[in-house]
mmCIF file of N, CA and C in Angstrom:
data_model
loop_
_atom_site.group_PDB
_atom_site.id
_atom_site.type_symbol
_atom_site.label_atom_id
_atom_site.label_comp_id
_atom_site.label_asym_id
_atom_site.label_seq_id
_atom_site.Cartn_x
_atom_site.Cartn_y
_atom_site.Cartn_z
ATOM 1 N N MET K 1 -28.335 -153.975 19.186
ATOM 2 C CA MET K 1 -28.716 -153.092 18.111
ATOM 3 C C MET K 1 -28.086 -151.717 18.350
ATOM 4 N N GLN K 2 -27.598 -151.180 17.292
ATOM 5 C CA GLN K 2 -26.891 -149.912 17.397
ATOM 6 C C GLN K 2 -27.658 -148.856 16.595
ATOM 7 N N ALA K 3 -27.844 -147.679 17.220
ATOM 8 C CA ALA K 3 -28.546 -146.577 16.551
ATOM 9 C C ALA K 3 -27.528 -145.610 15.975
ATOM 10 N N THR K 4 -27.745 -145.180 14.795
ATOM 11 C CA THR K 4 -26.857 -144.187 14.187
ATOM 12 C C THR K 4 -27.626 -142.888 13.987
ATOM 13 N N MET K 5 -26.931 -141.824 14.189
ATOM 14 C CA MET K 5 -27.570 -140.510 14.052
ATOM 15 C C MET K 5 -26.786 -139.713 13.011
ATOM 16 N N THR K 6 -27.453 -139.158 12.096
ATOM 17 C CA THR K 6 -26.813 -138.307 11.093
ATOM 18 C C THR K 6 -27.306 -136.883 11.265
ATOM 19 N N ILE K 7 -26.404 -135.953 11.066
ATOM 20 C CA ILE K 7 -26.743 -134.541 11.208
ATOM 21 C C ILE K 7 -26.569 -133.881 9.845
ATOM 22 N N ASP K 8 -27.599 -133.234 9.383
ATOM 23 C CA ASP K 8 -27.547 -132.539 8.096
ATOM 24 C C ASP K 8 -27.055 -131.112 8.354
ATOM 25 N N ARG K 9 -25.808 -130.857 8.018
ATOM 26 C CA ARG K 9 -25.218 -129.538 8.276
ATOM 27 C C ARG K 9 -25.308 -128.609 7.068
ATOM 28 N N SER K 10 -25.830 -129.047 5.978
ATOM 29 C CA SER K 10 -25.897 -128.200 4.788
ATOM 30 C C SER K 10 -26.788 -126.983 5.026
ATOM 31 N N GLY K 11 -27.853 -127.152 5.802
ATOM 32 C CA GLY K 11 -28.727 -126.016 6.112
ATOM 33 C C GLY K 11 -28.033 -124.996 6.993
ATOM 34 N N THR K 12 -27.211 -125.445 7.921
ATOM 35 C CA THR K 12 -26.488 -124.544 8.817
ATOM 36 C C THR K 12 -25.465 -123.726 8.041
ATOM 37 N N ILE K 13 -24.750 -124.373 7.138
ATOM 38 C CA ILE K 13 -23.752 -123.667 6.327
ATOM 39 C C ILE K 13 -24.438 -122.650 5.413
ATOM 40 N N GLY K 14 -25.548 -123.038 4.806
ATOM 41 C CA GLY K 14 -26.285 -122.111 3.937
ATOM 42 C C GLY K 14 -26.813 -120.918 4.701
ATOM 43 N N ARG K 15 -27.294 -121.167 5.926
ATOM 44 C CA ARG K 15 -27.807 -120.065 6.754
ATOM 45 C C ARG K 15 -26.671 -119.139 7.163
ATOM 46 N N ALA K 16 -25.505 -119.695 7.477
ATOM 47 C CA ALA K 16 -24.353 -118.872 7.854
ATOM 48 C C ALA K 16 -23.898 -118.006 6.684
ATOM 49 N N ARG K 17 -23.881 -118.596 5.490
ATOM 50 C CA ARG K 17 -23.495 -117.818 4.311
ATOM 51 C C ARG K 17 -24.485 -116.680 4.059
ATOM 52 N N LEU K 18 -25.756 -116.970 4.245
ATOM 53 C CA LEU K 18 -26.772 -115.935 4.056
ATOM 54 C C LEU K 18 -26.573 -114.796 5.051
ATOM 55 N N LEU K 19 -26.312 -115.138 6.311
ATOM 56 C CA LEU K 19 -26.106 -114.102 7.323
ATOM 57 C C LEU K 19 -24.853 -113.273 7.025
ATOM 58 N N VAL K 20 -23.804 -113.921 6.538
ATOM 59 C CA VAL K 20 -22.593 -113.183 6.182
ATOM 60 C C VAL K 20 -22.868 -112.241 5.020
ATOM 61 N N ARG K 21 -23.607 -112.706 4.027
ATOM 62 C CA ARG K 21 -23.949 -111.833 2.889
ATOM 63 C C ARG K 21 -24.795 -110.649 3.337
ATOM 64 N N LEU K 22 -25.749 -110.901 4.214
ATOM 65 C CA LEU K 22 -26.586 -109.808 4.709
ATOM 66 C C LEU K 22 -25.759 -108.800 5.499
ATOM 67 N N ALA K 23 -24.842 -109.291 6.330
ATOM 68 C CA ALA K 23 -24.003 -108.383 7.122
ATOM 69 C C ALA K 23 -23.107 -107.547 6.215
ATOM 70 N N LEU K 24 -22.520 -108.167 5.205
ATOM 71 C CA LEU K 24 -21.679 -107.411 4.276
ATOM 72 C C LEU K 24 -22.489 -106.388 3.483
ATOM 73 N N SER K 25 -23.689 -106.766 3.074
ATOM 74 C CA SER K 25 -24.544 -105.825 2.334
ATOM 75 C C SER K 25 -24.929 -104.637 3.202
ATOM 76 N N LEU K 26 -25.258 -104.916 4.456
ATOM 77 C CA LEU K 26 -25.622 -103.837 5.374
ATOM 78 C C LEU K 26 -24.433 -102.916 5.617
ATOM 79 N N ALA K 27 -23.247 -103.477 5.817
ATOM 80 C CA ALA K 27 -22.052 -102.652 6.038
ATOM 81 C C ALA K 27 -21.747 -101.799 4.811
ATOM 82 N N ALA K 28 -21.874 -102.376 3.629
ATOM 83 C CA ALA K 28 -21.623 -101.617 2.401
ATOM 84 C C ALA K 28 -22.647 -100.497 2.225
ATOM 85 N N ALA K 29 -23.904 -100.790 2.538
ATOM 86 C CA ALA K 29 -24.944 -99.770 2.399
ATOM 87 C C ALA K 29 -24.721 -98.619 3.369
ATOM 88 N N VAL K 30 -24.334 -98.933 4.601
ATOM 89 C CA VAL K 30 -24.080 -97.875 5.591
ATOM 90 C C VAL K 30 -22.886 -97.028 5.159
ATOM 91 N N ALA K 31 -21.811 -97.679 4.720
ATOM 92 C CA ALA K 31 -20.627 -96.935 4.281
ATOM 93 C C ALA K 31 -20.950 -96.057 3.077
ATOM 94 N N LEU K 32 -21.689 -96.588 2.131
ATOM 95 C CA LEU K 32 -22.063 -95.807 0.955
ATOM 96 C C LEU K 32 -22.961 -94.633 1.345
ATOM 97 N N GLY K 33 -23.877 -94.868 2.265
ATOM 98 C CA GLY K 33 -24.760 -93.792 2.718
ATOM 99 C C GLY K 33 -23.993 -92.666 3.384
ATOM 100 N N PHE K 34 -23.046 -93.019 4.250
ATOM 101 C CA PHE K 34 -22.244 -91.976 4.889
ATOM 102 C C PHE K 34 -21.393 -91.235 3.861
ATOM 103 N N GLY K 35 -20.820 -91.980 2.926
ATOM 104 C CA GLY K 35 -19.995 -91.336 1.904
ATOM 105 C C GLY K 35 -20.787 -90.369 1.052
ATOM 106 N N LEU K 36 -21.940 -90.798 0.582
ATOM 107 C CA LEU K 36 -22.782 -89.903 -0.226
ATOM 108 C C LEU K 36 -23.311 -88.743 0.598
ATOM 109 N N GLY K 37 -23.585 -88.996 1.863
ATOM 110 C CA GLY K 37 -24.066 -87.916 2.732
ATOM 111 C C GLY K 37 -23.039 -86.819 2.897
ATOM 112 N N HIS K 38 -21.767 -87.214 3.033
ATOM 113 C CA HIS K 38 -20.719 -86.205 3.194
ATOM 114 C C HIS K 38 -20.465 -85.453 1.904
ATOM 115 N N ILE K 39 -20.660 -86.109 0.775
ATOM 116 C CA ILE K 39 -20.432 -85.439 -0.510
ATOM 117 C C ILE K 39 -21.609 -84.530 -0.864
ATOM 118 N N ALA K 40 -22.822 -84.993 -0.601
ATOM 119 C CA ALA K 40 -24.013 -84.278 -1.064
ATOM 120 C C ALA K 40 -24.411 -83.116 -0.162
ATOM 121 N N THR K 41 -24.042 -83.139 1.113
ATOM 122 C CA THR K 41 -24.477 -82.070 2.009
ATOM 123 C C THR K 41 -23.639 -80.826 1.772
ATOM 124 N N PRO K 42 -24.242 -79.668 1.944
ATOM 125 C CA PRO K 42 -23.472 -78.431 1.788
ATOM 126 C C PRO K 42 -22.456 -78.302 2.910
ATOM 127 N N GLY K 43 -21.468 -77.461 2.697
ATOM 128 C CA GLY K 43 -20.428 -77.249 3.706
ATOM 129 C C GLY K 43 -21.009 -76.680 4.977
ATOM 130 N N ALA K 44 -20.200 -76.689 5.995
ATOM 131 C CA ALA K 44 -20.636 -76.174 7.294
ATOM 132 C C ALA K 44 -21.024 -74.704 7.154
ATOM 133 N N GLN K 45 -21.990 -74.326 7.909
ATOM 134 C CA GLN K 45 -22.428 -72.933 7.884
ATOM 135 C C GLN K 45 -21.294 -72.033 8.351
ATOM 136 N N VAL K 46 -21.069 -70.954 7.616
ATOM 137 C CA VAL K 46 -20.022 -70.012 7.986
ATOM 138 C C VAL K 46 -20.562 -69.153 9.113
ATOM 139 N N GLN K 47 -19.773 -69.036 10.162
ATOM 140 C CA GLN K 47 -20.215 -68.231 11.301
ATOM 141 C C GLN K 47 -20.188 -66.759 10.919
ATOM 142 N N GLN K 48 -21.257 -66.082 11.229
ATOM 143 C CA GLN K 48 -21.342 -64.667 10.916
ATOM 144 C C GLN K 48 -20.405 -63.886 11.838
ATOM 145 N N PRO K 49 -19.758 -62.861 11.305
ATOM 146 C CA PRO K 49 -18.849 -62.080 12.151
ATOM 147 C C PRO K 49 -19.623 -61.322 13.232
ATOM 148 N N VAL K 50 -18.967 -61.144 14.348
ATOM 149 C CA VAL K 50 -19.561 -60.379 15.450
ATOM 150 C C VAL K 50 -19.125 -58.929 15.276
ATOM 151 N N ILE K 51 -20.079 -58.048 15.197
ATOM 152 C CA ILE K 51 -19.781 -56.632 14.990
ATOM 153 C C ILE K 51 -20.047 -55.893 16.286
ATOM 154 N N LYS K 52 -19.008 -55.236 16.776
ATOM 155 C CA LYS K 52 -19.149 -54.436 18.000
ATOM 156 C C LYS K 52 -19.027 -52.962 17.620
ATOM 157 N N TYR K 53 -19.886 -52.168 18.167
ATOM 158 C CA TYR K 53 -19.839 -50.737 17.922
ATOM 159 C C TYR K 53 -19.212 -50.062 19.132
ATOM 160 N N VAL K 54 -18.084 -49.386 18.888
ATOM 161 C CA VAL K 54 -17.398 -48.672 19.961
ATOM 162 C C VAL K 54 -17.446 -47.192 19.607
ATOM 163 N N PRO K 55 -17.981 -46.382 20.499
ATOM 164 C CA PRO K 55 -18.026 -44.950 20.188
ATOM 165 C C PRO K 55 -16.608 -44.369 20.137
ATOM 166 N N VAL K 56 -16.303 -43.692 19.052
ATOM 167 C CA VAL K 56 -14.978 -43.105 18.861
ATOM 168 C C VAL K 56 -15.154 -41.641 18.517
ATOM 169 N N THR K 57 -14.391 -40.821 19.180
ATOM 170 C CA THR K 57 -14.434 -39.385 18.863
ATOM 171 C C THR K 57 -13.346 -39.081 17.843
ATOM 172 N N VAL K 58 -13.501 -37.975 17.141
ATOM 173 C CA VAL K 58 -12.580 -37.645 16.055
ATOM 174 C C VAL K 58 -11.810 -36.378 16.393
ATOM 175 N N ASN K 59 -10.491 -36.438 16.231
ATOM 176 C CA ASN K 59 -9.541 -35.326 16.353
ATOM 177 C C ASN K 59 -9.794 -34.405 17.544
ATOM 178 N N SER K 60 -10.337 -33.217 17.321
ATOM 179 C CA SER K 60 -10.462 -32.231 18.400
ATOM 180 C C SER K 60 -11.467 -32.679 19.462
ATOM 181 N N ASP K 61 -12.318 -33.618 19.128
ATOM 182 C CA ASP K 61 -13.282 -34.094 20.106
ATOM 183 C C ASP K 61 -12.689 -35.142 21.056
ATOM 184 N N GLN K 62 -11.415 -35.517 20.809
ATOM 185 C CA GLN K 62 -10.789 -36.520 21.665
ATOM 186 C C GLN K 62 -10.710 -35.994 23.086
ATOM 187 N N PRO K 63 -10.988 -36.852 24.070
ATOM 188 C CA PRO K 63 -10.794 -36.417 25.450
ATOM 189 C C PRO K 63 -9.310 -36.172 25.720
ATOM 190 N N ALA K 64 -9.022 -35.263 26.584
ATOM 191 C CA ALA K 64 -7.642 -34.853 26.843
ATOM 192 C C ALA K 64 -6.819 -35.983 27.459
ATOM 193 N N GLU K 65 -7.437 -36.830 28.333
ATOM 194 C CA GLU K 65 -6.631 -37.825 29.051
ATOM 195 C C GLU K 65 -6.213 -38.995 28.161
ATOM 196 N N LYS K 66 -7.147 -39.682 27.549
ATOM 197 C CA LYS K 66 -6.746 -40.864 26.774
ATOM 198 C C LYS K 66 -7.887 -41.285 25.852
ATOM 199 N N GLY K 67 -7.551 -41.605 24.611
ATOM 200 C CA GLY K 67 -8.541 -42.077 23.669
ATOM 201 C C GLY K 67 -8.710 -43.594 23.772
ATOM 202 N N PRO K 68 -9.622 -44.151 22.998
ATOM 203 C CA PRO K 68 -9.819 -45.609 23.047
ATOM 204 C C PRO K 68 -8.594 -46.351 22.526
ATOM 205 N N SER K 69 -8.292 -47.461 23.150
ATOM 206 C CA SER K 69 -7.116 -48.242 22.731
ATOM 207 C C SER K 69 -7.434 -49.018 21.459
ATOM 208 N N HIS K 70 -6.367 -49.536 20.874
ATOM 209 C CA HIS K 70 -6.539 -50.340 19.663
ATOM 210 C C HIS K 70 -7.433 -51.558 19.946
ATOM 211 N N GLY K 71 -7.233 -52.202 21.096
ATOM 212 C CA GLY K 71 -8.041 -53.355 21.471
ATOM 213 C C GLY K 71 -9.509 -53.009 21.648
ATOM 214 N N ALA K 72 -9.797 -51.808 22.129
ATOM 215 C CA ALA K 72 -11.187 -51.403 22.327
ATOM 216 C C ALA K 72 -11.875 -51.189 20.976
ATOM 217 N N LEU K 73 -11.103 -50.781 19.981
ATOM 218 C CA LEU K 73 -11.686 -50.573 18.667
ATOM 219 C C LEU K 73 -12.009 -51.900 17.992
ATOM 220 N N TRP K 74 -11.329 -52.933 18.365
ATOM 221 C CA TRP K 74 -11.578 -54.239 17.777
ATOM 222 C C TRP K 74 -12.529 -54.976 18.652
#
């Protein structure tokens, strides 16, 4: 007597197709989310300028030896 075994692969193929559809949907949703996030968010914050105060004397008040250099004023 000989035993025969049959394997029903239709469920495996259907499950694989479902997993592929889910993976593609997830990838599309992530890509769309990143795309909309980059479009909808405001631009990067502009860095505020750094203001340095350098004491500067005017004309006759200039010290005799040397006044502040251009680099010191900036």
